[in-house]
Amino acid sequence: MEIWINPACSKCRSAISLLDAEGADYTVRRYLEDVPTVDEIRDVLDRLGLEPWDITRTQEAAAKELGVKEWARDASARERWIEALAEHPKLIQRPIITAQDGTAVVARTDEAVRDALSREG
């Protein structure tokens, strides 16, 4: 399992604490430094079963500068959103945990972290 985190994020630190408390085997990806590629973002979206606008932090300064709130949220605009996430990783919702069963969760609550742990088999 891998967890994408921003160390400055309290929800990320909380998720890590819970993973540690549960003795989980995981790797940390500091996605602001080790920025996901467009393909990796596509893969995570597939695993999450979400669209890029579902994991975009629209309140971030970069989101406001780009005007993402006005962007279309349909198949024709999907690549534009994914490219924006790759270029501005701060826009990616966090933390995201990818589980060994091929799924992923946006782990902003203890329940979501436990859900990811339950998928480890």
mmCIF file with all atom_site columns, C-alpha atoms in Angstrom:
data_model
loop_
_atom_site.group_PDB
_atom_site.id
_atom_site.type_symbol
_atom_site.label_atom_id
_atom_site.label_alt_id
_atom_site.label_comp_id
_atom_site.label_asym_id
_atom_site.label_entity_id
_atom_site.label_seq_id
_atom_site.pdbx_PDB_ins_code
_atom_site.Cartn_x
_atom_site.Cartn_y
_atom_site.Cartn_z
_atom_site.occupancy
_atom_site.B_iso_or_equiv
_atom_site.pdbx_formal_charge
_atom_site.auth_seq_id
_atom_site.auth_comp_id
_atom_site.auth_asym_id
_atom_site.auth_atom_id
_atom_site.pdbx_PDB_model_num
ATOM 1   C CA . MET A 1 1   ? 0.000   0.000  0.000   1.00 0.00 ? 1   MET A CA 1
ATOM 2   C CA . GLU A 1 2   ? 1.166   3.500  -0.745  1.00 0.00 ? 2   GLU A CA 1
ATOM 3   C CA . ILE A 1 3   ? -0.020  6.740  0.792   1.00 0.00 ? 3   ILE A CA 1
ATOM 4   C CA . TRP A 1 4   ? 0.325   10.091 -0.962  1.00 0.00 ? 4   TRP A CA 1
ATOM 5   C CA . ILE A 1 5   ? 0.855   12.765 1.646   1.00 0.00 ? 5   ILE A CA 1
ATOM 6   C CA . ASN A 1 6   ? 1.763   16.357 2.295   1.00 0.00 ? 6   ASN A CA 1
ATOM 7   C CA . PRO A 1 7   ? 3.613   16.294 5.667   1.00 0.00 ? 7   PRO A CA 1
ATOM 8   C CA . ALA A 1 8   ? 2.114   19.709 6.518   1.00 0.00 ? 8   ALA A CA 1
ATOM 9   C CA . CYS A 1 9   ? -1.422  18.255 6.309   1.00 0.00 ? 9   CYS A CA 1
ATOM 10  C CA . SER A 1 10  ? -3.003  17.242 9.627   1.00 0.00 ? 10  SER A CA 1
ATOM 11  C CA . LYS A 1 11  ? -5.256  14.641 7.939   1.00 0.00 ? 11  LYS A CA 1
ATOM 12  C CA . CYS A 1 12  ? -2.157  13.069 6.344   1.00 0.00 ? 12  CYS A CA 1
ATOM 13  C CA . ARG A 1 13  ? -0.365  12.898 9.700   1.00 0.00 ? 13  ARG A CA 1
ATOM 14  C CA . SER A 1 14  ? -3.484  11.411 11.283  1.00 0.00 ? 14  SER A CA 1
ATOM 15  C CA . ALA A 1 15  ? -3.694  8.742  8.551   1.00 0.00 ? 15  ALA A CA 1
ATOM 16  C CA . ILE A 1 16  ? -0.010  7.851  9.023   1.00 0.00 ? 16  ILE A CA 1
ATOM 17  C CA . SER A 1 17  ? -0.525  7.566  12.800  1.00 0.00 ? 17  SER A CA 1
ATOM 18  C CA . LEU A 1 18  ? -3.439  5.201  12.290  1.00 0.00 ? 18  LEU A CA 1
ATOM 19  C CA . LEU A 1 19  ? -1.503  3.092  9.757   1.00 0.00 ? 19  LEU A CA 1
ATOM 20  C CA . ASP A 1 20  ? 1.374   2.870  12.247  1.00 0.00 ? 20  ASP A CA 1
ATOM 21  C CA . ALA A 1 21  ? -0.975  1.990  15.108  1.00 0.00 ? 21  ALA A CA 1
ATOM 22  C CA . GLU A 1 22  ? -2.441  -0.818 12.987  1.00 0.00 ? 22  GLU A CA 1
ATOM 23  C CA . GLY A 1 23  ? 1.036   -2.079 12.053  1.00 0.00 ? 23  GLY A CA 1
ATOM 24  C CA . ALA A 1 24  ? 0.343   -1.543 8.351   1.00 0.00 ? 24  ALA A CA 1
ATOM 25  C CA . ASP A 1 25  ? 3.031   -2.133 5.742   1.00 0.00 ? 25  ASP A CA 1
ATOM 26  C CA . TYR A 1 26  ? 3.074   0.963  3.547   1.00 0.00 ? 26  TYR A CA 1
ATOM 27  C CA . THR A 1 27  ? 5.295   3.367  1.661   1.00 0.00 ? 27  THR A CA 1
ATOM 28  C CA . VAL A 1 28  ? 5.007   7.140  1.851   1.00 0.00 ? 28  VAL A CA 1
ATOM 29  C CA . ARG A 1 29  ? 5.000   9.287  -1.247  1.00 0.00 ? 29  ARG A CA 1
ATOM 30  C CA . ARG A 1 30  ? 5.462   12.980 -0.627  1.00 0.00 ? 30  ARG A CA 1
ATOM 31  C CA . TYR A 1 31  ? 3.583   13.885 -3.770  1.00 0.00 ? 31  TYR A CA 1
ATOM 32  C CA . LEU A 1 32  ? 4.561   17.577 -3.711  1.00 0.00 ? 32  LEU A CA 1
ATOM 33  C CA . GLU A 1 33  ? 8.209   16.511 -4.103  1.00 0.00 ? 33  GLU A CA 1
ATOM 34  C CA . ASP A 1 34  ? 7.709   13.235 -6.000  1.00 0.00 ? 34  ASP A CA 1
ATOM 35  C CA . VAL A 1 35  ? 5.022   14.607 -8.305  1.00 0.00 ? 35  VAL A CA 1
ATOM 36  C CA . PRO A 1 36  ? 2.714   12.026 -9.910  1.00 0.00 ? 36  PRO A CA 1
ATOM 37  C CA . THR A 1 37  ? 2.756   11.831 -13.690 1.00 0.00 ? 37  THR A CA 1
ATOM 38  C CA . VAL A 1 38  ? -0.361  12.249 -15.799 1.00 0.00 ? 38  VAL A CA 1
ATOM 39  C CA . ASP A 1 39  ? -0.462  8.444  -16.187 1.00 0.00 ? 39  ASP A CA 1
ATOM 40  C CA . GLU A 1 40  ? -0.151  7.899  -12.424 1.00 0.00 ? 40  GLU A CA 1
ATOM 41  C CA . ILE A 1 41  ? -2.982  10.352 -11.795 1.00 0.00 ? 41  ILE A CA 1
ATOM 42  C CA . ARG A 1 42  ? -5.128  8.543  -14.392 1.00 0.00 ? 42  ARG A CA 1
ATOM 43  C CA . ASP A 1 43  ? -4.340  5.227  -12.693 1.00 0.00 ? 43  ASP A CA 1
ATOM 44  C CA . VAL A 1 44  ? -5.245  6.549  -9.220  1.00 0.00 ? 44  VAL A CA 1
ATOM 45  C CA . LEU A 1 45  ? -8.492  8.020  -10.557 1.00 0.00 ? 45  LEU A CA 1
ATOM 46  C CA . ASP A 1 46  ? -9.373  4.622  -12.056 1.00 0.00 ? 46  ASP A CA 1
ATOM 47  C CA . ARG A 1 47  ? -8.569  2.945  -8.749  1.00 0.00 ? 47  ARG A CA 1
ATOM 48  C CA . LEU A 1 48  ? -10.620 5.512  -6.824  1.00 0.00 ? 48  LEU A CA 1
ATOM 49  C CA . GLY A 1 49  ? -13.507 5.324  -9.286  1.00 0.00 ? 49  GLY A CA 1
ATOM 50  C CA . LEU A 1 50  ? -13.495 9.137  -9.359  1.00 0.00 ? 50  LEU A CA 1
ATOM 51  C CA . GLU A 1 51  ? -13.031 11.941 -11.852 1.00 0.00 ? 51  GLU A CA 1
ATOM 52  C CA . PRO A 1 52  ? -10.187 14.480 -11.578 1.00 0.00 ? 52  PRO A CA 1
ATOM 53  C CA . TRP A 1 53  ? -12.522 17.259 -10.403 1.00 0.00 ? 53  TRP A CA 1
ATOM 54  C CA . ASP A 1 54  ? -13.562 14.974 -7.518  1.00 0.00 ? 54  ASP A CA 1
ATOM 55  C CA . ILE A 1 55  ? -10.006 15.059 -6.089  1.00 0.00 ? 55  ILE A CA 1
ATOM 56  C CA . THR A 1 56  ? -9.172  18.696 -6.912  1.00 0.00 ? 56  THR A CA 1
ATOM 57  C CA . ARG A 1 57  ? -8.686  21.123 -4.034  1.00 0.00 ? 57  ARG A CA 1
ATOM 58  C CA . THR A 1 58  ? -10.582 24.031 -5.573  1.00 0.00 ? 58  THR A CA 1
ATOM 59  C CA . GLN A 1 59  ? -9.817  26.417 -2.693  1.00 0.00 ? 59  GLN A CA 1
ATOM 60  C CA . GLU A 1 60  ? -6.052  26.376 -3.312  1.00 0.00 ? 60  GLU A CA 1
ATOM 61  C CA . ALA A 1 61  ? -4.501  29.568 -4.710  1.00 0.00 ? 61  ALA A CA 1
ATOM 62  C CA . ALA A 1 62  ? -3.397  27.751 -7.875  1.00 0.00 ? 62  ALA A CA 1
ATOM 63  C CA . ALA A 1 63  ? -6.959  26.529 -8.463  1.00 0.00 ? 63  ALA A CA 1
ATOM 64  C CA . LYS A 1 64  ? -8.254  30.077 -8.209  1.00 0.00 ? 64  LYS A CA 1
ATOM 65  C CA . GLU A 1 65  ? -5.521  31.357 -10.551 1.00 0.00 ? 65  GLU A CA 1
ATOM 66  C CA . LEU A 1 66  ? -6.387  28.654 -13.094 1.00 0.00 ? 66  LEU A CA 1
ATOM 67  C CA . GLY A 1 67  ? -10.125 29.254 -12.672 1.00 0.00 ? 67  GLY A CA 1
ATOM 68  C CA . VAL A 1 68  ? -10.863 25.537 -12.322 1.00 0.00 ? 68  VAL A CA 1
ATOM 69  C CA . LYS A 1 69  ? -14.286 26.176 -10.777 1.00 0.00 ? 69  LYS A CA 1
ATOM 70  C CA . GLU A 1 70  ? -15.394 27.408 -14.204 1.00 0.00 ? 70  GLU A CA 1
ATOM 71  C CA . TRP A 1 71  ? -13.972 24.411 -16.091 1.00 0.00 ? 71  TRP A CA 1
ATOM 72  C CA . ALA A 1 72  ? -16.334 21.881 -17.613 1.00 0.00 ? 72  ALA A CA 1
ATOM 73  C CA . ARG A 1 73  ? -16.727 18.669 -15.676 1.00 0.00 ? 73  ARG A CA 1
ATOM 74  C CA . ASP A 1 74  ? -17.171 16.204 -18.481 1.00 0.00 ? 74  ASP A CA 1
ATOM 75  C CA . ALA A 1 75  ? -15.218 13.763 -20.647 1.00 0.00 ? 75  ALA A CA 1
ATOM 76  C CA . SER A 1 76  ? -14.034 16.507 -22.996 1.00 0.00 ? 76  SER A CA 1
ATOM 77  C CA . ALA A 1 77  ? -12.355 18.386 -20.126 1.00 0.00 ? 77  ALA A CA 1
ATOM 78  C CA . ARG A 1 78  ? -10.983 15.364 -18.223 1.00 0.00 ? 78  ARG A CA 1
ATOM 79  C CA . GLU A 1 79  ? -7.451  15.585 -19.628 1.00 0.00 ? 79  GLU A CA 1
ATOM 80  C CA . ARG A 1 80  ? -7.258  19.317 -18.872 1.00 0.00 ? 80  ARG A CA 1
ATOM 81  C CA . TRP A 1 81  ? -8.041  18.590 -15.223 1.00 0.00 ? 81  TRP A CA 1
ATOM 82  C CA . ILE A 1 82  ? -5.525  15.705 -15.044 1.00 0.00 ? 82  ILE A CA 1
ATOM 83  C CA . GLU A 1 83  ? -2.780  17.844 -16.588 1.00 0.00 ? 83  GLU A CA 1
ATOM 84  C CA . ALA A 1 84  ? -3.525  20.627 -14.090 1.00 0.00 ? 84  ALA A CA 1
ATOM 85  C CA . LEU A 1 85  ? -3.157  18.147 -11.211 1.00 0.00 ? 85  LEU A CA 1
ATOM 86  C CA . ALA A 1 86  ? 0.185   16.960 -12.596 1.00 0.00 ? 86  ALA A CA 1
ATOM 87  C CA . GLU A 1 87  ? 1.432   20.531 -13.069 1.00 0.00 ? 87  GLU A CA 1
ATOM 88  C CA . HIS A 1 88  ? 0.078   21.769 -9.716  1.00 0.00 ? 88  HIS A CA 1
ATOM 89  C CA . PRO A 1 89  ? 0.221   18.795 -7.304  1.00 0.00 ? 89  PRO A CA 1
ATOM 90  C CA . LYS A 1 90  ? -0.989  20.992 -4.418  1.00 0.00 ? 90  LYS A CA 1
ATOM 91  C CA . LEU A 1 91  ? -4.394  20.711 -6.067  1.00 0.00 ? 91  LEU A CA 1
ATOM 92  C CA . ILE A 1 92  ? -4.549  16.951 -5.391  1.00 0.00 ? 92  ILE A CA 1
ATOM 93  C CA . GLN A 1 93  ? -6.787  15.997 -2.473  1.00 0.00 ? 93  GLN A CA 1
ATOM 94  C CA . ARG A 1 94  ? -4.880  14.194 0.249   1.00 0.00 ? 94  ARG A CA 1
ATOM 95  C CA . PRO A 1 95  ? -4.108  11.721 1.602   1.00 0.00 ? 95  PRO A CA 1
ATOM 96  C CA . ILE A 1 96  ? -4.716  9.060  -1.016  1.00 0.00 ? 96  ILE A CA 1
ATOM 97  C CA . ILE A 1 97  ? -4.039  5.438  -0.133  1.00 0.00 ? 97  ILE A CA 1
ATOM 98  C CA . THR A 1 98  ? -3.597  2.850  -2.884  1.00 0.00 ? 98  THR A CA 1
ATOM 99  C CA . ALA A 1 99  ? -4.358  -0.674 -1.697  1.00 0.00 ? 99  ALA A CA 1
ATOM 100 C CA . GLN A 1 100 ? -2.901  -3.953 -2.918  1.00 0.00 ? 100 GLN A CA 1
ATOM 101 C CA . ASP A 1 101 ? -6.280  -5.102 -4.217  1.00 0.00 ? 101 ASP A CA 1
ATOM 102 C CA . GLY A 1 102 ? -6.054  -2.473 -6.970  1.00 0.00 ? 102 GLY A CA 1
ATOM 103 C CA . THR A 1 103 ? -8.380  0.039  -5.345  1.00 0.00 ? 103 THR A CA 1
ATOM 104 C CA . ALA A 1 104 ? -7.661  3.370  -3.654  1.00 0.00 ? 104 ALA A CA 1
ATOM 105 C CA . VAL A 1 105 ? -9.328  5.688  -1.159  1.00 0.00 ? 105 VAL A CA 1
ATOM 106 C CA . VAL A 1 106 ? -9.137  9.357  -0.300  1.00 0.00 ? 106 VAL A CA 1
ATOM 107 C CA . ALA A 1 107 ? -8.283  8.804  3.363   1.00 0.00 ? 107 ALA A CA 1
ATOM 108 C CA . ARG A 1 108 ? -9.435  12.018 5.048   1.00 0.00 ? 108 ARG A CA 1
ATOM 109 C CA . THR A 1 109 ? -11.132 10.169 7.925   1.00 0.00 ? 109 THR A CA 1
ATOM 110 C CA . ASP A 1 110 ? -10.145 7.292  10.213  1.00 0.00 ? 110 ASP A CA 1
ATOM 111 C CA . GLU A 1 111 ? -12.989 5.281  8.654   1.00 0.00 ? 111 GLU A CA 1
ATOM 112 C CA . ALA A 1 112 ? -11.491 5.733  5.175   1.00 0.00 ? 112 ALA A CA 1
ATOM 113 C CA . VAL A 1 113 ? -8.048  4.670  6.419   1.00 0.00 ? 113 VAL A CA 1
ATOM 114 C CA . ARG A 1 114 ? -9.586  1.567  8.008   1.00 0.00 ? 114 ARG A CA 1
ATOM 115 C CA . ASP A 1 115 ? -11.432 0.894  4.739   1.00 0.00 ? 115 ASP A CA 1
ATOM 116 C CA . ALA A 1 116 ? -8.089  0.939  2.893   1.00 0.00 ? 116 ALA A CA 1
ATOM 117 C CA . LEU A 1 117 ? -6.576  -1.379 5.522   1.00 0.00 ? 117 LEU A CA 1
ATOM 118 C CA . SER A 1 118 ? -9.477  -3.815 5.091   1.00 0.00 ? 118 SER A CA 1
ATOM 119 C CA . ARG A 1 119 ? -8.659  -4.045 1.360   1.00 0.00 ? 119 ARG A CA 1
ATOM 120 C CA . GLU A 1 120 ? -5.175  -5.353 2.037   1.00 0.00 ? 120 GLU A CA 1
ATOM 121 C CA . GLY A 1 121 ? -6.447  -8.892 2.410   1.00 0.00 ? 121 GLY A CA 1
#
